mmCIF file of C-alpha atoms in Angstrom:
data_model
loop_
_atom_site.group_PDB
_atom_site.id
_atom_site.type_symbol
_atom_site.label_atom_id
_atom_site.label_comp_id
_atom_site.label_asym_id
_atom_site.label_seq_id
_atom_site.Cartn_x
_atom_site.Cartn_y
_atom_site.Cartn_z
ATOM 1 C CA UNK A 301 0.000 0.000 0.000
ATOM 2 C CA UNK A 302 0.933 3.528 -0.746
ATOM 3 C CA UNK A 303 0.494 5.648 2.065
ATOM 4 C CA UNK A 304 0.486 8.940 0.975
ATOM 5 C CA UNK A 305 -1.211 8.082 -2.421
ATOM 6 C CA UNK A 306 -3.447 6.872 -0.422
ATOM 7 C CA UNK A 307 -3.688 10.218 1.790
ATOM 8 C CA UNK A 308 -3.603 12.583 -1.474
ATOM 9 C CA UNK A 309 -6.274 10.857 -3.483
ATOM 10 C CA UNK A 310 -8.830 12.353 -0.889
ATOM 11 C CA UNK A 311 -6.214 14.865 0.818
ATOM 12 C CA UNK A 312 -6.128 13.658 4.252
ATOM 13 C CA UNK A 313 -4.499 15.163 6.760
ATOM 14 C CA UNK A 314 -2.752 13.157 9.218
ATOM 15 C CA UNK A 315 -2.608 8.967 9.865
ATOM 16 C CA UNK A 316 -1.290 8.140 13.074
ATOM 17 C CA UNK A 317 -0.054 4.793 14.319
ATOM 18 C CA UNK A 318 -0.155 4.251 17.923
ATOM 19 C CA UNK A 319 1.291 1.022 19.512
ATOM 20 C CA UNK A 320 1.329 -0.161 23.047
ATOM 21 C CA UNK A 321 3.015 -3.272 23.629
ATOM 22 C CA UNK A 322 1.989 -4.129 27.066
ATOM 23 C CA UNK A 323 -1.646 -3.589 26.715
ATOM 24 C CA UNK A 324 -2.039 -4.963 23.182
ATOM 25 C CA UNK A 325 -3.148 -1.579 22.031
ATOM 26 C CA UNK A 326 -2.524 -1.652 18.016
ATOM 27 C CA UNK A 327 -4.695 1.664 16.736
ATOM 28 C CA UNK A 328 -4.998 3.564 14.012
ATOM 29 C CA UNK A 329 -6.276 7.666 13.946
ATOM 30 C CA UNK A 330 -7.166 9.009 10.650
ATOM 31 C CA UNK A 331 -8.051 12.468 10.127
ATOM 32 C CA UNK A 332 -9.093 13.687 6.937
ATOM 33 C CA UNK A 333 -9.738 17.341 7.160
ATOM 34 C CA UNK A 334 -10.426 20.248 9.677
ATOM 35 C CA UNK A 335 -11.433 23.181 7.892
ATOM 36 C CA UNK A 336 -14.817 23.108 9.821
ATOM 37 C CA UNK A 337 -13.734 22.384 13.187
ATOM 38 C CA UNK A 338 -11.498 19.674 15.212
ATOM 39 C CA UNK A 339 -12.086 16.187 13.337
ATOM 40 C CA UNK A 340 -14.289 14.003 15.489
ATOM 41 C CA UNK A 341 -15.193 10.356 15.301
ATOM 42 C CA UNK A 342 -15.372 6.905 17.017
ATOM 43 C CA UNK A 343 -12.908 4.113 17.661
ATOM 44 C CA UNK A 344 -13.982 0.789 16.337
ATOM 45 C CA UNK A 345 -12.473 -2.220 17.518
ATOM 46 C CA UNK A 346 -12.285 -5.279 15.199
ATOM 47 C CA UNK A 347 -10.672 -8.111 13.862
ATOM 48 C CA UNK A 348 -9.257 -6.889 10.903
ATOM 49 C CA UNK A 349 -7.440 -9.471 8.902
ATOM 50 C CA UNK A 350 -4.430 -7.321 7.656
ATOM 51 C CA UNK A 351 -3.396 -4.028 8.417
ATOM 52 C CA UNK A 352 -3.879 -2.678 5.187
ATOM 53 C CA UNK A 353 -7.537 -3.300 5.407
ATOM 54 C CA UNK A 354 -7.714 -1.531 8.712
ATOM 55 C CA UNK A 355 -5.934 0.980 7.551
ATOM 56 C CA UNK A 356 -8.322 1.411 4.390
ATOM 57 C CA UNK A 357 -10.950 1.364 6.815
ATOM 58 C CA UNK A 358 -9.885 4.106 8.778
ATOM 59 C CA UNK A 359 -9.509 6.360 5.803
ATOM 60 C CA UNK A 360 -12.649 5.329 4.505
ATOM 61 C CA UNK A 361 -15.242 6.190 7.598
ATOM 62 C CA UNK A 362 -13.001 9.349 8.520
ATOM 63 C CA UNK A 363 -14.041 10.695 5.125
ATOM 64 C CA UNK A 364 -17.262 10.072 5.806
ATOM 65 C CA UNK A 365 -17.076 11.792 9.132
ATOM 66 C CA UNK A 366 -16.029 14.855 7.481
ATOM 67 C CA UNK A 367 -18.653 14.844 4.861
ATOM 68 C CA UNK A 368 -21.125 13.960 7.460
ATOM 69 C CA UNK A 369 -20.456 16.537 10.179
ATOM 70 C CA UNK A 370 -20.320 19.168 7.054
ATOM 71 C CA UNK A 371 -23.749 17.854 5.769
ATOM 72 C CA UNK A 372 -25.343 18.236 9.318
ATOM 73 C CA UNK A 373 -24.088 21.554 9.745
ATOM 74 C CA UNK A 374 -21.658 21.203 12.425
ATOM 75 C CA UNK A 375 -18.762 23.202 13.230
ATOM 76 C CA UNK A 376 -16.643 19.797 12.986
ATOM 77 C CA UNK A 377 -14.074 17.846 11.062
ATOM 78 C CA UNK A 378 -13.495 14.229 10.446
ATOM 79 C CA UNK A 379 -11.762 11.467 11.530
ATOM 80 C CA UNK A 380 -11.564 7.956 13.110
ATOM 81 C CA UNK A 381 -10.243 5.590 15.005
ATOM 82 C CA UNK A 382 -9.681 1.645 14.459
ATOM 83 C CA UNK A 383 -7.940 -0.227 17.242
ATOM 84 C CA UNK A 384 -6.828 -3.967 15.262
ATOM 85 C CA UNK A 385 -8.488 -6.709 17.617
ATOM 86 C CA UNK A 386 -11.094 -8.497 18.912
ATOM 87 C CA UNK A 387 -13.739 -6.429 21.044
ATOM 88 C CA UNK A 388 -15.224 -9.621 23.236
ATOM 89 C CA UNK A 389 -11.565 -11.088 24.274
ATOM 90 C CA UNK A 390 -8.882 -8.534 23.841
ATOM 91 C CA UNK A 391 -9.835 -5.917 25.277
ATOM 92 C CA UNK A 392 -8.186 -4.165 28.957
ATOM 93 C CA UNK A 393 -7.823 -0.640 30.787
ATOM 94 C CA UNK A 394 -4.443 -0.192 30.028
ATOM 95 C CA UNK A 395 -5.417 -0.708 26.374
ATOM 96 C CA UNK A 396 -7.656 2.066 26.650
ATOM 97 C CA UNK A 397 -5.794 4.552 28.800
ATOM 98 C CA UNK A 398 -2.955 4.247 26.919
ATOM 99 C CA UNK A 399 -4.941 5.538 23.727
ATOM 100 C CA UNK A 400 -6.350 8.395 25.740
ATOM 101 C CA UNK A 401 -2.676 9.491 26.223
ATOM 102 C CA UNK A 402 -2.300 8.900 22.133
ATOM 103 C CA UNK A 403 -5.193 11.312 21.647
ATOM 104 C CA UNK A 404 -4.263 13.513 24.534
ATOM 105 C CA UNK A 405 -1.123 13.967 22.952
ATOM 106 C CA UNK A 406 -3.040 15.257 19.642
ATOM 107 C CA UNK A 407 -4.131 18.557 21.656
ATOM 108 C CA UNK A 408 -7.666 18.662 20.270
ATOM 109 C CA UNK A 409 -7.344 17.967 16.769
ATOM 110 C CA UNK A 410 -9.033 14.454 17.382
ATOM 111 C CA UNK A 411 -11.924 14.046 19.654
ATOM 112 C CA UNK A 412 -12.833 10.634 19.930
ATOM 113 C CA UNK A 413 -16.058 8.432 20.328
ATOM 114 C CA UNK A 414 -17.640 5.290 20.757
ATOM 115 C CA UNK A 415 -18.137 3.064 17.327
ATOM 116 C CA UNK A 416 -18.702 -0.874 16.615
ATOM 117 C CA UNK A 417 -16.834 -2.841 19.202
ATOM 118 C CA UNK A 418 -16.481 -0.237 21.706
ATOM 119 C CA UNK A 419 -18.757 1.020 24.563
ATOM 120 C CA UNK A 420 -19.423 4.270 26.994
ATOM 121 C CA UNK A 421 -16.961 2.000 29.912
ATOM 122 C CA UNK A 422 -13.980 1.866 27.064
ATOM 123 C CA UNK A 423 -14.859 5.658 26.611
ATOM 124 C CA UNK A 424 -14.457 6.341 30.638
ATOM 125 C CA UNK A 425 -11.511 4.594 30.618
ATOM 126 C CA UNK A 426 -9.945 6.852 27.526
ATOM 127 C CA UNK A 427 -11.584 10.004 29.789
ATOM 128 C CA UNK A 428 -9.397 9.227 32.394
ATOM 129 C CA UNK A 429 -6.120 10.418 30.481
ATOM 130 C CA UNK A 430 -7.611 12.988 28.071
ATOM 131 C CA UNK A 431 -10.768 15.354 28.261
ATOM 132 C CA UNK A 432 -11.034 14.956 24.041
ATOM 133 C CA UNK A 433 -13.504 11.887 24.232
ATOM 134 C CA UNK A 434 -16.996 12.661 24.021
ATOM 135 C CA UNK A 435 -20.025 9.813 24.945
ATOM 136 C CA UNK A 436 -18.569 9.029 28.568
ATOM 137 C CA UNK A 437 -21.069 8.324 30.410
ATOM 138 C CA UNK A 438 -23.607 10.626 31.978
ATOM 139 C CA UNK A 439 -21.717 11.324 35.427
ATOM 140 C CA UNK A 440 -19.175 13.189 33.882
ATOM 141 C CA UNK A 441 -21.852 15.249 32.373
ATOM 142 C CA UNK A 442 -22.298 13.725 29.212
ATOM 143 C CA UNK A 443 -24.876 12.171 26.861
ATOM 144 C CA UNK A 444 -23.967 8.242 27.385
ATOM 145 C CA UNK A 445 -24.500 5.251 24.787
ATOM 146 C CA UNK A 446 -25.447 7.323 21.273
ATOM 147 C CA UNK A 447 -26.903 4.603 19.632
ATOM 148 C CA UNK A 448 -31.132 5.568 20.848
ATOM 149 C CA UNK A 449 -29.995 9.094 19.725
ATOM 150 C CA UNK A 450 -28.460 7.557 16.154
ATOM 151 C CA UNK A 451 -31.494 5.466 15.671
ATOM 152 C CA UNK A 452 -33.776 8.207 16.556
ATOM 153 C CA UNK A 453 -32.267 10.146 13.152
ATOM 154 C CA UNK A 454 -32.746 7.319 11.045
ATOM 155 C CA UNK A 455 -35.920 6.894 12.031
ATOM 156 C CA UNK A 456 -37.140 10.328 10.902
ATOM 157 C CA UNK A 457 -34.531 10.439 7.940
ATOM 158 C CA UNK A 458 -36.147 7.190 6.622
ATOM 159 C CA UNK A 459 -39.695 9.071 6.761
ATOM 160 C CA UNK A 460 -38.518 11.609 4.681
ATOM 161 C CA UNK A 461 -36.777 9.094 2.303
ATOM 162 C CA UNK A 462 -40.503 7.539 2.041
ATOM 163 C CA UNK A 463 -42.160 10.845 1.501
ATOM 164 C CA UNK A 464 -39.668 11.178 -0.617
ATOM 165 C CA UNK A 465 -40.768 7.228 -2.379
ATOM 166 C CA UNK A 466 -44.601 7.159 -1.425
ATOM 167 C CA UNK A 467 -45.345 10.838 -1.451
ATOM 168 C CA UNK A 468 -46.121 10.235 2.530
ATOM 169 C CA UNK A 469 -44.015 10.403 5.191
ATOM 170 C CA UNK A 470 -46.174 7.768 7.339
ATOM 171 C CA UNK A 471 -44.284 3.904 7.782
ATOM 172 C CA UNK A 472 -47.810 2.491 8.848
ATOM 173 C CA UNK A 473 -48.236 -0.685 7.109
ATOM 174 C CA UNK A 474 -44.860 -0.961 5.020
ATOM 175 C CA UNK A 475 -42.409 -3.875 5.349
ATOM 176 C CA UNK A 476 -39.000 -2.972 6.240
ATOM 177 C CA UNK A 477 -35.980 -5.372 5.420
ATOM 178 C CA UNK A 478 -33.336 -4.671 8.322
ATOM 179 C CA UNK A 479 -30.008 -5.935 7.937
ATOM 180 C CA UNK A 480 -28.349 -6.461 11.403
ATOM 181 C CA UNK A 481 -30.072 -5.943 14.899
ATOM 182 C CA UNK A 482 -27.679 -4.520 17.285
ATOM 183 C CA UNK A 483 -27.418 -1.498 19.472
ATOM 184 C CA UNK A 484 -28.413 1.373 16.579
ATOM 185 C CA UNK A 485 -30.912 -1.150 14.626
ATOM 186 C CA UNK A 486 -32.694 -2.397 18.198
ATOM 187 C CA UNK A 487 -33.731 0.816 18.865
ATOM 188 C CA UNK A 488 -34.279 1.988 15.418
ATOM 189 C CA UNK A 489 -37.324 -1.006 15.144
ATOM 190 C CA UNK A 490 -38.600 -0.170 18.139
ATOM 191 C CA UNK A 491 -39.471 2.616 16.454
ATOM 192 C CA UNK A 492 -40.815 1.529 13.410
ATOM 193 C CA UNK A 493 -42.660 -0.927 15.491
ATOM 194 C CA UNK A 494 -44.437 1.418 17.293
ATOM 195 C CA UNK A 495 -45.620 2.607 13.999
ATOM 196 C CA UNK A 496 -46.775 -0.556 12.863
ATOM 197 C CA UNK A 497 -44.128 -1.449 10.447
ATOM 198 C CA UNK A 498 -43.734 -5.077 9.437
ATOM 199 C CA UNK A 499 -40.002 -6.022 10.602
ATOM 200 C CA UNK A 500 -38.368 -8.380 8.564
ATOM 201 C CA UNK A 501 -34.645 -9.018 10.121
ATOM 202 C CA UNK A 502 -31.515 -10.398 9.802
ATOM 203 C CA UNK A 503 -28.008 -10.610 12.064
ATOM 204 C CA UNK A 504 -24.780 -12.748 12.549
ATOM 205 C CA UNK A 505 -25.460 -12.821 16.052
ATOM 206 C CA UNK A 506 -28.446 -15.259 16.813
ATOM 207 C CA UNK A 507 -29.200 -13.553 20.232
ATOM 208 C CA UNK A 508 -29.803 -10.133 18.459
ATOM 209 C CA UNK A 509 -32.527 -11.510 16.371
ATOM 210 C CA UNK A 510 -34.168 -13.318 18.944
ATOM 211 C CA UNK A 511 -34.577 -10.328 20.976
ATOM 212 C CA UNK A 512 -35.878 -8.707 17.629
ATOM 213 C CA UNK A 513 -38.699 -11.677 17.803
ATOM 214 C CA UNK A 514 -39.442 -11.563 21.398
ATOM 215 C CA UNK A 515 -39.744 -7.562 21.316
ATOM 216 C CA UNK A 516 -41.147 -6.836 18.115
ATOM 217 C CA UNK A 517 -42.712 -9.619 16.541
ATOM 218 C CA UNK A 518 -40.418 -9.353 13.933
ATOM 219 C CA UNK A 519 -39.721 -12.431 11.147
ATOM 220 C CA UNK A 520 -35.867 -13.332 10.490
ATOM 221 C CA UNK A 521 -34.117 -14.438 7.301
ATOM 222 C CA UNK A 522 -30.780 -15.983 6.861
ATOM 223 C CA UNK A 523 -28.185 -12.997 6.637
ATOM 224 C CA UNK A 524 -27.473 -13.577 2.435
ATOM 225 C CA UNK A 525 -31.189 -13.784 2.041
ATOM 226 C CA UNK A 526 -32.106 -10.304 3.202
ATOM 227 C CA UNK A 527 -30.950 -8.696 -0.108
ATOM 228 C CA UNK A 528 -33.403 -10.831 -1.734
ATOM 229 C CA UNK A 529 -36.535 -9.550 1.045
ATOM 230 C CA UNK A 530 -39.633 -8.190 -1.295
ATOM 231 C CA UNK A 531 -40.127 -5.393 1.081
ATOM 232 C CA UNK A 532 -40.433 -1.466 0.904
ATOM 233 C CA UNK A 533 -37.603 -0.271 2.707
ATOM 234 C CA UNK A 534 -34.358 -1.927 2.795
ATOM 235 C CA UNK A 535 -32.536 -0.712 6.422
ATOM 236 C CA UNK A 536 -28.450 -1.801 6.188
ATOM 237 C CA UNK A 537 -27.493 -1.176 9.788
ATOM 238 C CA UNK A 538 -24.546 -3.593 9.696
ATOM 239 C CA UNK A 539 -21.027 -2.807 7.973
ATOM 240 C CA UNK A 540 -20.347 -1.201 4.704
ATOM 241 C CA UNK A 541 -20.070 -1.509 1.015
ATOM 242 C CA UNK A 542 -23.207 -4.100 1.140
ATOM 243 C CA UNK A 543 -24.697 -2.285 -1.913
ATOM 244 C CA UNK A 544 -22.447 -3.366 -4.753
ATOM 245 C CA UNK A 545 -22.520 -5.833 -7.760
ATOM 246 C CA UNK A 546 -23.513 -8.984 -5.855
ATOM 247 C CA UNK A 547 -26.250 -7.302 -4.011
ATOM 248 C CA UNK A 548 -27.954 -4.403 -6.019
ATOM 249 C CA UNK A 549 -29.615 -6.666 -8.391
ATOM 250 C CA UNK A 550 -30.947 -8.835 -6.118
ATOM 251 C CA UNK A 551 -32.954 -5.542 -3.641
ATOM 252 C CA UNK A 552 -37.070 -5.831 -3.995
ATOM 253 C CA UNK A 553 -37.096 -2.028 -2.216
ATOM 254 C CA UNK A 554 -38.229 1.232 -3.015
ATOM 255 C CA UNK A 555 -35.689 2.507 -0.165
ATOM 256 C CA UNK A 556 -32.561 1.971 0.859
ATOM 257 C CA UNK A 557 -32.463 4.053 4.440
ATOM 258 C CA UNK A 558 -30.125 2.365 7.334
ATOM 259 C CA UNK A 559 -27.495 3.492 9.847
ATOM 260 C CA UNK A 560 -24.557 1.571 8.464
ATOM 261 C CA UNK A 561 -21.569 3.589 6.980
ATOM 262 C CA UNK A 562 -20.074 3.580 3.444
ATOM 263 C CA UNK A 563 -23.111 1.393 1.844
ATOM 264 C CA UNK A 564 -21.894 2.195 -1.275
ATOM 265 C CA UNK A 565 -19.055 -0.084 -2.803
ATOM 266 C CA UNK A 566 -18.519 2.046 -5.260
ATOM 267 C CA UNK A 567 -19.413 5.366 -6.157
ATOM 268 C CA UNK A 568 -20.887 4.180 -9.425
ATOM 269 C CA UNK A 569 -23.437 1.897 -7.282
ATOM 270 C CA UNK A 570 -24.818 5.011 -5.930
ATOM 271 C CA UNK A 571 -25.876 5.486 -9.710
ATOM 272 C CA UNK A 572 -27.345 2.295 -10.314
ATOM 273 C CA UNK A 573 -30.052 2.422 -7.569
ATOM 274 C CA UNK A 574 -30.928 5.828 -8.954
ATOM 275 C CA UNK A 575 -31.414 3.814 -12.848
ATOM 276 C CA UNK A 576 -33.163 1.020 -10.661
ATOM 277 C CA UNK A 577 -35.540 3.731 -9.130
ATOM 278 C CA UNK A 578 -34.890 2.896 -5.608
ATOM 279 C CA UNK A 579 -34.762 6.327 -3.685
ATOM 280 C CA UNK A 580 -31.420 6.254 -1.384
ATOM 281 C CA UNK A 581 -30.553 8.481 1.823
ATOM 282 C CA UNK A 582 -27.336 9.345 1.841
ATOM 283 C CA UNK A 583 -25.323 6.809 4.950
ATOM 284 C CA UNK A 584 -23.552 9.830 6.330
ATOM 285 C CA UNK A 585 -26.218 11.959 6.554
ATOM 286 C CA UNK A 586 -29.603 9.625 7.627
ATOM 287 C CA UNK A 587 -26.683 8.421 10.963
ATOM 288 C CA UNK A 588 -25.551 11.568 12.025
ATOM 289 C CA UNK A 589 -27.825 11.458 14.823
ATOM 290 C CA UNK A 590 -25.320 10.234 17.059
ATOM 291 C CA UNK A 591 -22.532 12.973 16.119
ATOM 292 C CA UNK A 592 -24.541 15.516 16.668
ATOM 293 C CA UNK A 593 -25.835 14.419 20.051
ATOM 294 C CA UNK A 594 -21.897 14.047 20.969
ATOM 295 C CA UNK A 595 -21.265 17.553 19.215
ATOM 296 C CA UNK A 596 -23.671 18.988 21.893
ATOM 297 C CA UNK A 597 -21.697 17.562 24.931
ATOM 298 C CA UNK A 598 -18.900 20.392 23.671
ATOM 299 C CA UNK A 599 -21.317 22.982 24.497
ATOM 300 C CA UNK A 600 -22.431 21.384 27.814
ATOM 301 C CA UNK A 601 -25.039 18.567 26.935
ATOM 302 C CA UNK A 602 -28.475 19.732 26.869
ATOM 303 C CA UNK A 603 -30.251 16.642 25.705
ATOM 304 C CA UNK A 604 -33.925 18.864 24.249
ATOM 305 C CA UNK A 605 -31.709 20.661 22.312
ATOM 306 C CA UNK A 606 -29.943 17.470 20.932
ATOM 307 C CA UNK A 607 -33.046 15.862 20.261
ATOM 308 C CA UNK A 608 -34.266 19.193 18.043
ATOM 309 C CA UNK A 609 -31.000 18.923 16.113
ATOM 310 C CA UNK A 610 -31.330 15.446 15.329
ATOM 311 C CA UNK A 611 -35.066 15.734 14.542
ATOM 312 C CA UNK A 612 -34.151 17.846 11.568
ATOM 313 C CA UNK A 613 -32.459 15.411 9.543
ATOM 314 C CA UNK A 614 -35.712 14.926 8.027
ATOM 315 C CA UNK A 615 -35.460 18.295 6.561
ATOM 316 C CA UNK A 616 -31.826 17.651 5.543
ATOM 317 C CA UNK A 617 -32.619 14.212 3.561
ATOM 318 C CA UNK A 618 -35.486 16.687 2.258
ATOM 319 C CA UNK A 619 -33.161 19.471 1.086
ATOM 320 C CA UNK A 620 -30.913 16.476 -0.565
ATOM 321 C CA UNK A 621 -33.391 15.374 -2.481
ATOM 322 C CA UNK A 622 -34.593 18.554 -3.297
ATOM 323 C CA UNK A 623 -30.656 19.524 -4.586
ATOM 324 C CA UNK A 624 -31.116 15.977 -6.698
ATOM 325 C CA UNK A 625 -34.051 16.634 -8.560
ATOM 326 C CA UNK A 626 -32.818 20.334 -8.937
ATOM 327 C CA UNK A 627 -29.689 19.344 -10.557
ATOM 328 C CA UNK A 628 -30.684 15.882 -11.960
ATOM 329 C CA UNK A 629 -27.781 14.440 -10.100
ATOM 330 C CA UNK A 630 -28.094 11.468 -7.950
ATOM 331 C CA UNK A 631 -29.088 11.971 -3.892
ATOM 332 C CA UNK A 632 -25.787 10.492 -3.163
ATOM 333 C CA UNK A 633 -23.907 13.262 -5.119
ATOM 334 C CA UNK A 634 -26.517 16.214 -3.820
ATOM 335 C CA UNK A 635 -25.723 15.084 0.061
ATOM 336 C CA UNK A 636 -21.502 15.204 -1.067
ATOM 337 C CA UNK A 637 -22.228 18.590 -2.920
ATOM 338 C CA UNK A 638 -23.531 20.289 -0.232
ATOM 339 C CA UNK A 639 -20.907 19.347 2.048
ATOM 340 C CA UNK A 640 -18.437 19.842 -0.242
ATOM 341 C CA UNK A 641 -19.826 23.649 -1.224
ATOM 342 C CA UNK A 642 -19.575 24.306 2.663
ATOM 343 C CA UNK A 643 -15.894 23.308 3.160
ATOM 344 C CA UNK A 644 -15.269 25.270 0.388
ATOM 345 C CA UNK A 645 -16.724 28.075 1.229
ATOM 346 C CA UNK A 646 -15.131 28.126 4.546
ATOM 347 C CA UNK A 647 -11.975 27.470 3.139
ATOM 348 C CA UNK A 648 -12.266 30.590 0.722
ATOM 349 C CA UNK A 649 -13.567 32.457 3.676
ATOM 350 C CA UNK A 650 -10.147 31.906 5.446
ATOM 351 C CA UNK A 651 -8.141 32.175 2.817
ATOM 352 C CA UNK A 652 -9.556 35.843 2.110
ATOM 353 C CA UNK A 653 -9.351 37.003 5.743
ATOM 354 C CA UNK A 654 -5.609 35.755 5.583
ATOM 355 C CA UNK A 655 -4.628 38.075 1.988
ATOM 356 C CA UNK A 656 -6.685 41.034 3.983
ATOM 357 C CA UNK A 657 -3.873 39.955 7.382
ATOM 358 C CA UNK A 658 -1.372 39.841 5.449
ATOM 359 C CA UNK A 659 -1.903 43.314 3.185
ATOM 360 C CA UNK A 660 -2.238 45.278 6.407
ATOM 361 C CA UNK A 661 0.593 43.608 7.769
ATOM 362 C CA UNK A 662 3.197 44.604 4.572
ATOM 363 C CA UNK A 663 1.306 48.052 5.098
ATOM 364 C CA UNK A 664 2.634 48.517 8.371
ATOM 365 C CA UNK A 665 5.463 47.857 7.944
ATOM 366 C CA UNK A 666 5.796 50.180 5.010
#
């Protein structure tokens, strides 16, 4: 691999290798821009097999992070954490602690999070070496587990994806194909149960959709034979790039609306679904509930106003798809547009405000 092609194809910033011997601690930081703000985003803890893959990984959500934090109108950056191992045996305190020095040692370009294979306890544990770690739990005065608060955003993103679809916002009475039923999902078909959606699920982990039985009354398919589900709305809440060429032939949806990053494979598959006339919200923008419930803790958690933000995703998938029609561009490359026009204007912003510094400057000293 070649790391900085790899860095200039999408002009990251910074990759940072940290390595602890004692605890086991083998992590990765990836930060891919901070015009907006500090880059935040989770650590994820899994069992990568290679470093290269974890490494692609980490570039690959902390793009995402930047584009999604731009897209939801925060005053934030991106980046992300993967820490190579196995979440359910390899885990310690030292592991953790000694990453909180890692970031701590960053001075507040990084704030950090929990993600996939980590939890608030592994966040109190980084807390206890660095303040830049948001979703501690709720004694140090934060916001706790963001995964109700994540699902919570889908939920109303995926209304406006069906408004969007149906030309009604309401889930009554639709089938919805979810693909994985952990924290995030749970919470997100709680939900749509209370709605009276008709769950269809899915999940490697037999327990999960058990509990998505017992709860919900939901039915369960073998996890390859979700893609094939005739149902309205297809919800990927697992891991990404489950939309490519295996799958997208195979989806019976109208809507592809879930809380799992990077669905897209490919750019390119982004296109098909719009040829296929399945109406797609944007990953980065439909699961930003959960960053911008964190974001809130940096102006001293106030969860009513965290919920408002969050609620008005809806309007944002609405805007996107608004942009797509407008344009006749896919919703995919609206929701990366209008990130992409706010970085820049930022960027433009500073860059004029440092000619007019530096003009007065050579004035003064003439």
């Amino acid at each position: 691999m070649q790391i900085f092609d790899s860095l200039s194809k999408y002009d990251y910033e910074q990759l940072i290798f940290c390595q602890d011997e004692k605890s086991g601690l083998k992590a990765i930081i990836a930060i891919h821009d901070t015009t907006l703000g500090p880059a935040l985003g989770g650590t994820r803890m899994w069992t990568y097999d290679s470093e290269e893959e974890a490494i692609v990984d980490a570039l690959r959500l902390a793009r995402g992070m930047t584009y999604k934090a731009a897209a939801s109108g925060l005053n934030l950056g991106g980046g992300k954490t993967v820490i190579i191992g196995d979440p359910k045996k390899d885990k310690n305190e030292a592991m953790f602690r000694a990453f909180g020095r890692f970031i701590q040692g960053l001075n507040g370009r990084y704030i950090t999070a929990e993600d996939v294979g980590t939890t608030v306890e592994d966040m109190d544990l980084i807390h206890e070496e660095t303040r830049f770690v948001t979703g501690v739990s709720p004694a140090f005065g934060s916001s706790g587990n963001p995964s109700p608060v994540t699902a919570y955003g889908v939920y109303h993103g995926m209304k406006a994806a069906a408004k969007e679809a149906f030309g009604d916002d309401s889930l009554q009475g639709k089938t919805v194909a979810v693909q994985g039923v952990g924290s995030v999902a749970y919470h997100l078909c709680k939900y749509l149960h209370d709605e009276g959606v008709k769950l269809i699920v899915t999940d490697i982990n037999k327990e999960n959709m058990e509990r998505a039985v017992n709860d919900f009354g939901a039915e369960t398919v073998a996890p390859d034979a979700i893609y094939d589900v005739d149902c309205d709305i297809f919800s990927p809440c697992a891991l990404g790039a489950i939309i490519n060429d295996d799958t997208i032939d195979r989806l019976k949806c109208k809507v592809i609306a879930g809380s799992a990053n990077n669905q897209l494979k490919e750019e390119e598959h982004g296109d098909r679904l719009s040829e296929k006339g399945i109406v797609y919200a944007p990953d980065y923008v439909i699961n930003a509930g959960g960053l911008i419930n964190v974001a809130d803790e940096l102006l001293g958690y106030n969860r009513e106003r965290a919920m408002k933000k969050v609620e008005n995703i809806y309007h944002t998938i609405s805007r996107i798809f608004e942009i797509s029609k407008r344009e006749q561009i896919t919703s995919h490359k609206a929701a990366a547009r209008m990130a992409e026009e706010r970085i820049r204007a930022m960027r433009d912003s500073r860059s004029h405000f440092l000619l007019n510094e530096r003009n007065i400057l050579n004035m003064t000293i003439r």
